[in-house]
Amino acid sequence: MMNDGVNQSLMISGESGAGKTETAKFAVQYLAALGGGNVGIECQILQTSCLLEAFGNSKTSMNDNSSRFGKLIEIHFTAAGKICGSKIRTFLLEKSRVVQLANGERSYHIFYQLCAGAPQALRERLNLKMANEYNYLAQSDCLVINGVDDAQRFLKFMETLDIFQISKGEQDQAFAMLAAVLWLGNISFHAIDYENHVEASNDEALINAARLIGCEPHELKEALSARRIQTEEGNIVEKFTMQQAIDARDALAKFIYASLFDWLVEQINNLLEVGKQHTGWSISILDIYGFESFKKNSFEQFCINYANERLQQHFNRHIFKLEQEEYELDGIDGVKVDFADNQECLDLFEKKPIGLLSLLDEDLHSPDANDATLANKLKQNLNGMACFKGDKGRVFGVRHFAGEVLYDTNDFLKKNQDSLNPELIELLSSCNGQLPQLFAIKMLNQTLEPATSLDSPNQSVSAKFKGKLFKLMQRLEKTKPHFICCIKPNRKQLPGMYEEDLVSQQLRCSGVLEAVRMSRSGYPTRMTHQEFADRYGFLLLETNESQDPLSISVAVLKQFNMLPGMYQIGYTKLYLRIGLIGVLEDRRKQVLQTGKYTDEANKGSTLLTAIIGLQSVIRGCLVRKHFSNSHKLIPSRSKQKLDIPNEQSSAMAELQRRVVDAEASLGQKQQENATLQEQLQQYEAKMKKMDEQLQQSEAKMKKTEEQLQQSEAKMKKTEEMLRKQTAPLQASLAAAKKSEGSAMEEVGGRENGVSSLVKEFEQQKQSFEDDINKTTQPASNMNSYEELRKLKRRFRAWKKDYKVRLKETKAIVRKHRHQDSDKTRKKWWPNRGKVLQNCGKSPS
């Protein structure tokens, strides 16, 4: 990212339980350590996993900590490469898990953590019971995970909320929403008439749920037991059947939990918001649900596996398709690897109007549609597609890149619609709690969105998911991708166990084996000729400054006796086999280290010389000081004098003079050097300015050339049009000439009118052609196009007038010819009877 100035992305793929979530944590930890700048924000980014896993992960039959949502973690950096913020984007939370569980699976971790670890004061406020007393949690006969302490996890969760500066009041409201969801699952219904209509029972569950949400029990009871339908006569109250009431209750529970999840992600993003130091550079980590195939697969697995198909296509595109395209465009031959392209399976999902997603949405608008008719419709329309497999009853199969999966259409339509009654939204908007009101307002605002908007409630779940998935792909396409494929070693979730068939299947289906073949047969390392020459050109024993980058690159490879099969030279880049770049890097490092030691030795020698010189000067000063002091101590009466030899005094004076001269010379050289540096900078600035002016001039010339080409094209088009428009007139004149010729013998007096028109046409035709040729000359100026336009207008005006006169003349000619034919017919008409009798026919 720092070297190329390009945003990066890290896509983590693999089956459910292969370790994607843990790998994503390692990646975040690594980037936090590498881009350490703000200790606080790094700690917060690392702690996001605690909150998101509690609310978005659960135990499934394949994984004890399965992510039931997708997330893209964007980590943003400053210009210095330090972390300055982060943003988390989430996709398709599995809301149905709140109310419906398969045997042996759990709901989201936070419910069990709350029930096991809530302090006594919080338990009393929520009237909280143990997990096995709530229907939503107890239905699967799985309440604990081996080796996991839910109470301890809840304490950790509480500490993390404090790290993210979520206030105690907001925490209490969030826990109240969680408890309300659990109590909603315990609300029961009883029949009130012989038509199977029901209403909610006034029991502990209803009272607690209403209190936690912030409404009266009777208000919640009414909203769960009936709905209003608007008619022309007014509102009609329609009471619910048992299934309708259960669906309304479950829809409310799912809505509250999903809204709470979105609210939590929003709080996290608010704290991790990118600061002013943001440069636009980021590294994104994608951790999305893995491919799933259970004994019974429903709408959730349908969406999850569709997402994995789209991500696999992204992998294929960058690892195989774009790679091979680059080889072909740069003239590299002999690199071709066959791979399993899953485009056909994607077409099965996305094709319009006959595709899985289109047919699924189509049935939402059909009042007679149900899960069984949906299965039949899919089989009727898609049986001819290679990736589709029809099965018995409501089951159909899809041949995914990772294997065949059978889907049961039971509840497909209901989960795809995921509607919430207006009465329940109205109830939440009137509640006392801040969060229920916030959730309702957000839903009401979405109803105002256009029907095509991804946030509109009119959009189906599958349509919203497809739209968000396409936006994710567009975002990833703007980055340089890196791929991590997690491999699940065994089906039993045990350490130290390796199932070879399972591992081999994952390697084949994910495209890893093909990627290895591509890497081995291809050239994974590639550099432009300029980059290669700049990095390794100094290794040449003999250099020629006039050599171009390509020649330097070839010379380096030949100097190190690189075999021709180890590299290929493209039009723009140099392509190297695995291991070749390592050899060059080792040699480069050796040369640089040798130069470093030589420089250090030279610096040491220079330093030693300077030290010796300094010692000499200091000793000289000490000697002079000593002689001076000795001279002062001699008594004047003794008249004794220190006799300093003249040679020593003269040598000392000469040394001082040389020092002064050297200092003056050094100062002068430094000043000259500074002047030269300044002149060089001015020269470089002038050269840069001239270069920019030259580029601007070239751009202007190019633009002028394009305008000239456009003008020539327009003039040519206009000329063709004018000539085409003269063709009908010429044809009309020819017809007039013919008519004139046939009538000349009998209508001599009319020949002057037609002849004048013919003469006029020939003159005007010649005149217009001359003007066109003059205007379209290559030497003509930029106003030629305007002249052509004027010529075109003059031609149209003459053409209009000429056609009127031509029409009048033709009418006169036709009139006289008609009169002449009438005269001829009158001559033979009386003899018609005789002629017919001679032919054997009746005159009638």
GROMACS .gro file of N, CA and C in nm, residues 485-607:
model
  369
  485CYS      N    1  -0.694  -1.884   0.179
  485CYS     CA    2  -0.792  -1.994   0.177
  485CYS      C    3  -0.770  -2.080   0.301
  486CYS      N    4  -0.869  -2.082   0.390
  486CYS     CA    5  -0.861  -2.162   0.512
  486CYS      C    6  -0.909  -2.304   0.482
  487ILE      N    7  -0.832  -2.403   0.525
  487ILE     CA    8  -0.864  -2.543   0.499
  487ILE      C    9  -0.906  -2.611   0.629
  488LYS      N   10  -1.020  -2.674   0.628
  488LYS     CA   11  -1.072  -2.745   0.745
  488LYS      C   12  -1.008  -2.884   0.751
  489PRO      N   13  -0.933  -2.916   0.857
  489PRO     CA   14  -0.858  -3.043   0.859
  489PRO      C   15  -0.944  -3.166   0.885
  490ASN      N   16  -1.056  -3.150   0.960
  490ASN     CA   17  -1.141  -3.266   0.989
  490ASN      C   18  -1.282  -3.219   1.020
  491ARG      N   19  -1.375  -3.312   1.019
  491ARG     CA   20  -1.517  -3.279   1.042
  491ARG      C   21  -1.555  -3.279   1.190
  492LYS      N   22  -1.466  -3.324   1.277
  492LYS     CA   23  -1.501  -3.342   1.418
  492LYS      C   24  -1.455  -3.227   1.507
  493GLN      N   25  -1.398  -3.122   1.447
  493GLN     CA   26  -1.350  -3.005   1.522
  493GLN      C   27  -1.249  -3.044   1.631
  494LEU      N   28  -1.159  -3.136   1.594
  494LEU     CA   29  -1.058  -3.182   1.689
  494LEU      C   30  -0.920  -3.143   1.640
  495PRO      N   31  -0.827  -3.115   1.733
  495PRO     CA   32  -0.689  -3.082   1.693
  495PRO      C   33  -0.611  -3.209   1.659
  496GLY      N   34  -0.510  -3.194   1.575
  496GLY     CA   35  -0.421  -3.306   1.545
  496GLY      C   36  -0.481  -3.414   1.457
  497MET      N   37  -0.596  -3.389   1.396
  497MET     CA   38  -0.660  -3.489   1.311
  497MET      C   39  -0.667  -3.434   1.168
  498TYR      N   40  -0.623  -3.520   1.074
  498TYR     CA   41  -0.613  -3.477   0.934
  498TYR      C   42  -0.686  -3.578   0.846
  499GLU      N   43  -0.798  -3.535   0.785
  499GLU     CA   44  -0.875  -3.620   0.694
  499GLU      C   45  -0.837  -3.585   0.551
  500GLU      N   46  -0.763  -3.674   0.489
  500GLU     CA   47  -0.704  -3.643   0.359
  500GLU      C   48  -0.810  -3.617   0.253
  501ASP      N   49  -0.918  -3.697   0.252
  501ASP     CA   50  -1.020  -3.678   0.149
  501ASP      C   51  -1.089  -3.543   0.163
  502LEU      N   52  -1.115  -3.499   0.288
  502LEU     CA   53  -1.178  -3.370   0.312
  502LEU      C   54  -1.089  -3.255   0.267
  503VAL      N   55  -0.960  -3.266   0.302
  503VAL     CA   56  -0.866  -3.160   0.262
  503VAL      C   57  -0.850  -3.154   0.111
  504SER      N   58  -0.838  -3.271   0.047
  504SER     CA   59  -0.822  -3.276  -0.099
  504SER      C   60  -0.943  -3.214  -0.170
  505GLN      N   61  -1.063  -3.245  -0.116
  505GLN     CA   62  -1.184  -3.189  -0.178
  505GLN      C   63  -1.184  -3.036  -0.169
  506GLN      N   64  -1.145  -2.982  -0.055
  506GLN     CA   65  -1.143  -2.836  -0.039
  506GLN      C   66  -1.040  -2.772  -0.131
  507LEU      N   67  -0.923  -2.837  -0.146
  507LEU     CA   68  -0.820  -2.782  -0.233
  507LEU      C   69  -0.867  -2.782  -0.379
  508ARG      N   70  -0.936  -2.887  -0.420
  508ARG     CA   71  -0.985  -2.894  -0.558
  508ARG      C   72  -1.095  -2.791  -0.584
  509CYS      N   73  -1.192  -2.784  -0.491
  509CYS     CA   74  -1.309  -2.698  -0.513
  509CYS      C   75  -1.273  -2.550  -0.506
  510SER      N   76  -1.178  -2.513  -0.422
  510SER     CA   77  -1.146  -2.371  -0.402
  510SER      C   78  -1.055  -2.314  -0.511
  511GLY      N   79  -1.000  -2.402  -0.596
  511GLY     CA   80  -0.911  -2.354  -0.702
  511GLY      C   81  -0.767  -2.339  -0.658
  512VAL      N   82  -0.732  -2.388  -0.538
  512VAL     CA   83  -0.596  -2.372  -0.489
  512VAL      C   84  -0.498  -2.452  -0.575
  513LEU      N   85  -0.536  -2.574  -0.613
  513LEU     CA   86  -0.445  -2.657  -0.694
  513LEU      C   87  -0.417  -2.591  -0.828
  514GLU      N   88  -0.523  -2.536  -0.890
  514GLU     CA   89  -0.504  -2.467  -1.017
  514GLU      C   90  -0.416  -2.342  -1.000
  515ALA      N   91  -0.434  -2.273  -0.886
  515ALA     CA   92  -0.352  -2.155  -0.859
  515ALA      C   93  -0.205  -2.192  -0.845
  516VAL      N   94  -0.178  -2.308  -0.781
  516VAL     CA   95  -0.039  -2.355  -0.768
  516VAL      C   96   0.018  -2.389  -0.905
  517ARG      N   97  -0.063  -2.454  -0.988
  517ARG     CA   98  -0.016  -2.487  -1.124
  517ARG      C   99   0.012  -2.360  -1.204
  518MET      N  100  -0.077  -2.262  -1.188
  518MET     CA  101  -0.056  -2.135  -1.258
  518MET      C  102   0.073  -2.068  -1.211
  519SER      N  103   0.099  -2.073  -1.081
  519SER     CA  104   0.220  -2.012  -1.026
  519SER      C  105   0.345  -2.084  -1.075
  520ARG      N  106   0.339  -2.217  -1.082
  520ARG     CA  107   0.456  -2.295  -1.122
  520ARG      C  108   0.483  -2.284  -1.271
  521SER      N  109   0.378  -2.282  -1.352
  521SER     CA  110   0.397  -2.272  -1.498
  521SER      C  111   0.409  -2.128  -1.544
  522GLY      N  112   0.368  -2.034  -1.459
  522GLY     CA  113   0.372  -1.894  -1.497
  522GLY      C  114   0.490  -1.821  -1.436
  523TYR      N  115   0.474  -1.691  -1.428
  523TYR     CA  116   0.581  -1.604  -1.382
  523TYR      C  117   0.523  -1.511  -1.275
  524PRO      N  118   0.525  -1.557  -1.150
  524PRO     CA  119   0.459  -1.479  -1.043
  524PRO      C  120   0.524  -1.345  -1.014
  525THR      N  121   0.655  -1.332  -1.044
  525THR     CA  122   0.723  -1.206  -1.020
  525THR      C  123   0.735  -1.130  -1.152
  526ARG      N  124   0.688  -1.007  -1.152
  526ARG     CA  125   0.696  -0.927  -1.275
  526ARG      C  126   0.727  -0.782  -1.240
  527MET      N  127   0.814  -0.722  -1.320
  527MET     CA  128   0.854  -0.583  -1.299
  527MET      C  129   0.867  -0.516  -1.435
  528THR      N  130   0.837  -0.388  -1.440
  528THR     CA  131   0.860  -0.315  -1.564
  528THR      C  132   1.010  -0.309  -1.590
  529HIS      N  133   1.046  -0.288  -1.715
  529HIS     CA  134   1.189  -0.282  -1.750
  529HIS      C  135   1.259  -0.170  -1.674
  530GLN      N  136   1.191  -0.057  -1.656
  530GLN     CA  137   1.251   0.055  -1.584
  530GLN      C  138   1.274   0.020  -1.438
  531GLU      N  139   1.173  -0.044  -1.374
  531GLU     CA  140   1.186  -0.083  -1.233
  531GLU      C  141   1.301  -0.182  -1.214
  532PHE      N  142   1.310  -0.279  -1.305
  532PHE     CA  143   1.417  -0.379  -1.294
  532PHE      C  144   1.554  -0.315  -1.312
  533ALA      N  145   1.564  -0.227  -1.410
  533ALA     CA  146   1.693  -0.161  -1.436
  533ALA      C  147   1.734  -0.073  -1.319
  534ASP      N  148   1.637  -0.002  -1.261
  534ASP     CA  149   1.668   0.086  -1.148
  534ASP      C  150   1.715   0.006  -1.026
  535ARG      N  151   1.655  -0.112  -1.006
  535ARG     CA  152   1.686  -0.188  -0.885
  535ARG      C  153   1.812  -0.272  -0.898
  536TYR      N  154   1.839  -0.328  -1.017
  536TYR     CA  155   1.950  -0.422  -1.030
  536TYR      C  156   2.055  -0.377  -1.131
  537GLY      N  157   2.035  -0.263  -1.195
  537GLY     CA  158   2.130  -0.219  -1.298
  537GLY      C  159   2.270  -0.195  -1.245
  538PHE      N  160   2.283  -0.154  -1.119
  538PHE     CA  161   2.416  -0.124  -1.065
  538PHE      C  162   2.500  -0.250  -1.043
  539LEU      N  163   2.438  -0.369  -1.057
  539LEU     CA  164   2.513  -0.494  -1.041
  539LEU      C  165   2.600  -0.526  -1.162
  540LEU      N  166   2.577  -0.456  -1.275
  540LEU     CA  167   2.655  -0.484  -1.396
  540LEU      C  168   2.801  -0.446  -1.375
  541LEU      N  169   2.890  -0.536  -1.423
  541LEU     CA  170   3.033  -0.508  -1.413
  541LEU      C  171   3.074  -0.397  -1.509
  542GLU      N  172   3.012  -0.398  -1.628
  542GLU     CA  173   3.039  -0.294  -1.726
  542GLU      C  174   2.907  -0.224  -1.757
  543THR      N  175   2.903  -0.095  -1.740
  543THR     CA  176   2.779  -0.020  -1.762
  543THR      C  177   2.798   0.078  -1.876
  544ASN      N  178   2.691   0.098  -1.947
  544ASN     CA  179   2.689   0.195  -2.057
  544ASN      C  180   2.570   0.288  -2.033
  545GLU      N  181   2.599   0.414  -2.007
  545GLU     CA  182   2.493   0.506  -1.969
  545GLU      C  183   2.389   0.523  -2.079
  546SER      N  184   2.427   0.497  -2.203
  546SER     CA  185   2.334   0.517  -2.314
  546SER      C  186   2.237   0.401  -2.329
  547GLN      N  187   2.256   0.294  -2.253
  547GLN     CA  188   2.168   0.177  -2.266
  547GLN      C  189   2.029   0.208  -2.215
  548ASP      N  190   1.928   0.151  -2.283
  548ASP     CA  191   1.789   0.169  -2.239
  548ASP      C  192   1.759   0.065  -2.131
  549PRO      N  193   1.647   0.082  -2.056
  549PRO     CA  194   1.615  -0.012  -1.946
  549PRO      C  195   1.604  -0.157  -1.990
  550LEU      N  196   1.549  -0.183  -2.110
  550LEU     CA  197   1.537  -0.321  -2.158
  550LEU      C  198   1.674  -0.384  -2.175
  551SER      N  199   1.769  -0.311  -2.236
  551SER     CA  200   1.904  -0.364  -2.257
  551SER      C  201   1.974  -0.390  -2.124
  552ILE      N  202   1.954  -0.300  -2.028
  552ILE     CA  203   2.015  -0.319  -1.896
  552ILE      C  204   1.958  -0.444  -1.830
  553SER      N  205   1.826  -0.463  -1.840
  553SER     CA  206   1.762  -0.580  -1.777
  553SER      C  207   1.817  -0.709  -1.836
  554VAL      N  208   1.826  -0.715  -1.969
  554VAL     CA  209   1.878  -0.835  -2.036
  554VAL      C  210   2.024  -0.859  -1.998
  555ALA      N  211   2.103  -0.752  -1.989
  555ALA     CA  212   2.244  -0.765  -1.953
  555ALA      C  213   2.261  -0.820  -1.812
  556VAL      N  214   2.176  -0.775  -1.718
  556VAL     CA  215   2.184  -0.826  -1.581
  556VAL      C  216   2.154  -0.976  -1.578
  557LEU      N  217   2.049  -1.019  -1.650
  557LEU     CA  218   2.013  -1.160  -1.652
  557LEU      C  219   2.124  -1.245  -1.713
  558LYS      N  220   2.186  -1.195  -1.819
  558LYS     CA  221   2.294  -1.271  -1.883
  558LYS      C  222   2.417  -1.278  -1.794
  559GLN      N  223   2.447  -1.170  -1.723
  559GLN     CA  224   2.565  -1.167  -1.636
  559GLN      C  225   2.556  -1.274  -1.528
  560PHE      N  226   2.434  -1.301  -1.479
  560PHE     CA  227   2.417  -1.401  -1.374
  560PHE      C  228   2.377  -1.537  -1.431
  561ASN      N  229   2.394  -1.556  -1.562
  561ASN     CA  230   2.373  -1.686  -1.629
  561ASN      C  231   2.234  -1.743  -1.602
  562MET      N  232   2.132  -1.657  -1.608
  562MET     CA  233   1.995  -1.702  -1.591
  562MET      C  234   1.949  -1.779  -1.714
  563LEU      N  235   1.895  -1.898  -1.693
  563LEU     CA  236   1.850  -1.980  -1.805
  563LEU      C  237   1.731  -1.915  -1.875
  564PRO      N  238   1.721  -1.926  -2.007
  564PRO     CA  239   1.611  -1.861  -2.080
  564PRO      C  240   1.473  -1.907  -2.033
  565GLY      N  241   1.462  -2.031  -1.987
  565GLY     CA  242   1.334  -2.080  -1.941
  565GLY      C  243   1.289  -2.024  -1.809
  566MET      N  244   1.381  -1.953  -1.739
  566MET     CA  245   1.348  -1.897  -1.608
  566MET      C  246   1.286  -1.759  -1.617
  567TYR      N  247   1.283  -1.702  -1.736
  567TYR     CA  248   1.224  -1.568  -1.749
  567TYR      C  249   1.174  -1.548  -1.891
  568GLN      N  250   1.085  -1.451  -1.906
  568GLN     CA  251   1.040  -1.408  -2.038
  568GLN      C  252   1.035  -1.257  -2.041
  569ILE      N  253   1.062  -1.202  -2.158
  569ILE     CA  254   1.065  -1.057  -2.174
  569ILE      C  255   0.940  -1.015  -2.250
  570GLY      N  256   0.855  -0.937  -2.185
  570GLY     CA  257   0.734  -0.888  -2.249
  570GLY      C  258   0.755  -0.750  -2.310
  571TYR      N  259   0.647  -0.699  -2.370
  571TYR     CA  260   0.655  -0.566  -2.431
  571TYR      C  261   0.685  -0.458  -2.327
  572THR      N  262   0.628  -0.474  -2.208
  572THR     CA  263   0.641  -0.369  -2.106
  572THR      C  264   0.706  -0.418  -1.977
  573LYS      N  265   0.705  -0.550  -1.954
  573LYS     CA  266   0.753  -0.602  -1.826
  573LYS      C  267   0.848  -0.719  -1.847
  574LEU      N  268   0.917  -0.749  -1.737
  574LEU     CA  269   1.004  -0.866  -1.730
  574LEU      C  270   0.935  -0.968  -1.638
  575TYR      N  271   0.920  -1.092  -1.683
  575TYR     CA  272   0.847  -1.195  -1.609
  575TYR      C  273   0.946  -1.300  -1.560
  576LEU      N  274   0.943  -1.328  -1.428
  576LEU     CA  275   1.043  -1.415  -1.367
  576LEU      C  276   0.976  -1.534  -1.300
  577ARG      N  277   1.040  -1.650  -1.307
  577ARG     CA  278   0.993  -1.771  -1.239
  577ARG      C  279   1.016  -1.760  -1.088
  578ILE      N  280   0.956  -1.854  -1.016
  578ILE     CA  281   0.973  -1.858  -0.870
  578ILE      C  282   1.120  -1.881  -0.836
  579GLY      N  283   1.173  -1.807  -0.742
  579GLY     CA  284   1.310  -1.825  -0.694
  579GLY      C  285   1.412  -1.737  -0.760
  580LEU      N  286   1.382  -1.688  -0.879
  580LEU     CA  287   1.480  -1.609  -0.952
  580LEU      C  288   1.504  -1.474  -0.885
  581ILE      N  289   1.399  -1.413  -0.839
  581ILE     CA  290   1.413  -1.283  -0.776
  581ILE      C  291   1.493  -1.293  -0.646
  582GLY      N  292   1.484  -1.410  -0.579
  582GLY     CA  293   1.561  -1.431  -0.457
  582GLY      C  294   1.710  -1.428  -0.482
  583VAL      N  295   1.752  -1.488  -0.595
  583VAL     CA  296   1.894  -1.488  -0.630
  583VAL      C  297   1.945  -1.346  -0.651
  584LEU      N  298   1.865  -1.267  -0.726
  584LEU     CA  299   1.906  -1.129  -0.753
  584LEU      C  300   1.907  -1.045  -0.626
  585GLU      N  301   1.810  -1.068  -0.538
  585GLU     CA  302   1.804  -0.992  -0.414
  585GLU      C  303   1.923  -1.024  -0.323
  586ASP      N  304   1.961  -1.152  -0.318
  586ASP     CA  305   2.078  -1.190  -0.237
  586ASP      C  306   2.204  -1.120  -0.287
  587ARG      N  307   2.223  -1.121  -0.420
  587ARG     CA  308   2.342  -1.057  -0.476
  587ARG      C  309   2.339  -0.906  -0.452
  588ARG      N  310   2.221  -0.846  -0.465
  588ARG     CA  311   2.205  -0.702  -0.440
  588ARG      C  312   2.241  -0.668  -0.296
  589LYS      N  313   2.196  -0.752  -0.203
  589LYS     CA  314   2.224  -0.728  -0.062
  589LYS      C  315   2.373  -0.737  -0.033
  590GLN      N  316   2.441  -0.837  -0.096
  590GLN     CA  317   2.586  -0.852  -0.076
  590GLN      C  318   2.663  -0.729  -0.123
  591VAL      N  319   2.627  -0.680  -0.241
  591VAL     CA  320   2.696  -0.563  -0.297
  591VAL      C  321   2.672  -0.441  -0.210
  592LEU      N  322   2.549  -0.423  -0.166
  592LEU     CA  323   2.519  -0.307  -0.081
  592LEU      C  324   2.592  -0.314   0.053
  593GLN      N  325   2.600  -0.436   0.111
  593GLN     CA  326   2.671  -0.451   0.238
  593GLN      C  327   2.820  -0.424   0.222
  594THR      N  328   2.879  -0.474   0.110
  594THR     CA  329   3.022  -0.448   0.084
  594THR      C  330   3.047  -0.298   0.073
  595GLY      N  331   2.963  -0.230   0.002
  595GLY     CA  332   2.977  -0.083  -0.010
  595GLY      C  333   2.962  -0.015   0.122
  596LYS      N  334   2.872  -0.068   0.207
  596LYS     CA  335   2.851  -0.008   0.339
  596LYS      C  336   2.977  -0.018   0.424
  597TYR      N  337   3.041  -0.139   0.421
  597TYR     CA  338   3.163  -0.158   0.500
  597TYR      C  339   3.275  -0.067   0.448
  598THR      N  340   3.287  -0.053   0.315
  598THR     CA  341   3.390   0.034   0.257
  598THR      C  342   3.370   0.178   0.301
  599ASP      N  343   3.243   0.221   0.297
  599ASP     CA  344   3.212   0.359   0.340
  599ASP      C  345   3.247   0.379   0.486
  600GLU      N  346   3.216   0.277   0.568
  600GLU     CA  347   3.244   0.290   0.710
  600GLU      C  348   3.395   0.294   0.736
  601ALA      N  349   3.471   0.213   0.658
  601ALA     CA  350   3.618   0.214   0.673
  601ALA      C  351   3.675   0.351   0.634
  602ASN      N  352   3.623   0.405   0.522
  602ASN     CA  353   3.670   0.538   0.479
  602ASN      C  354   3.636   0.644   0.582
  603LYS      N  355   3.513   0.633   0.636
  603LYS     CA  356   3.473   0.730   0.739
  603LYS      C  357   3.564   0.718   0.862
  604GLY      N  358   3.602   0.592   0.899
  604GLY     CA  359   3.689   0.570   1.015
  604GLY      C  360   3.827   0.630   0.994
  605SER      N  361   3.880   0.612   0.870
  605SER     CA  362   4.012   0.668   0.840
  605SER      C  363   4.010   0.820   0.846
  606THR      N  364   3.907   0.877   0.788
  606THR     CA  365   3.894   1.024   0.791
  606THR      C  366   3.883   1.074   0.934
  607LEU      N  367   3.804   1.003   1.015
  607LEU     CA  368   3.786   1.043   1.154
  607LEU      C  369   3.918   1.035   1.231
   0.00000   0.00000   0.00000
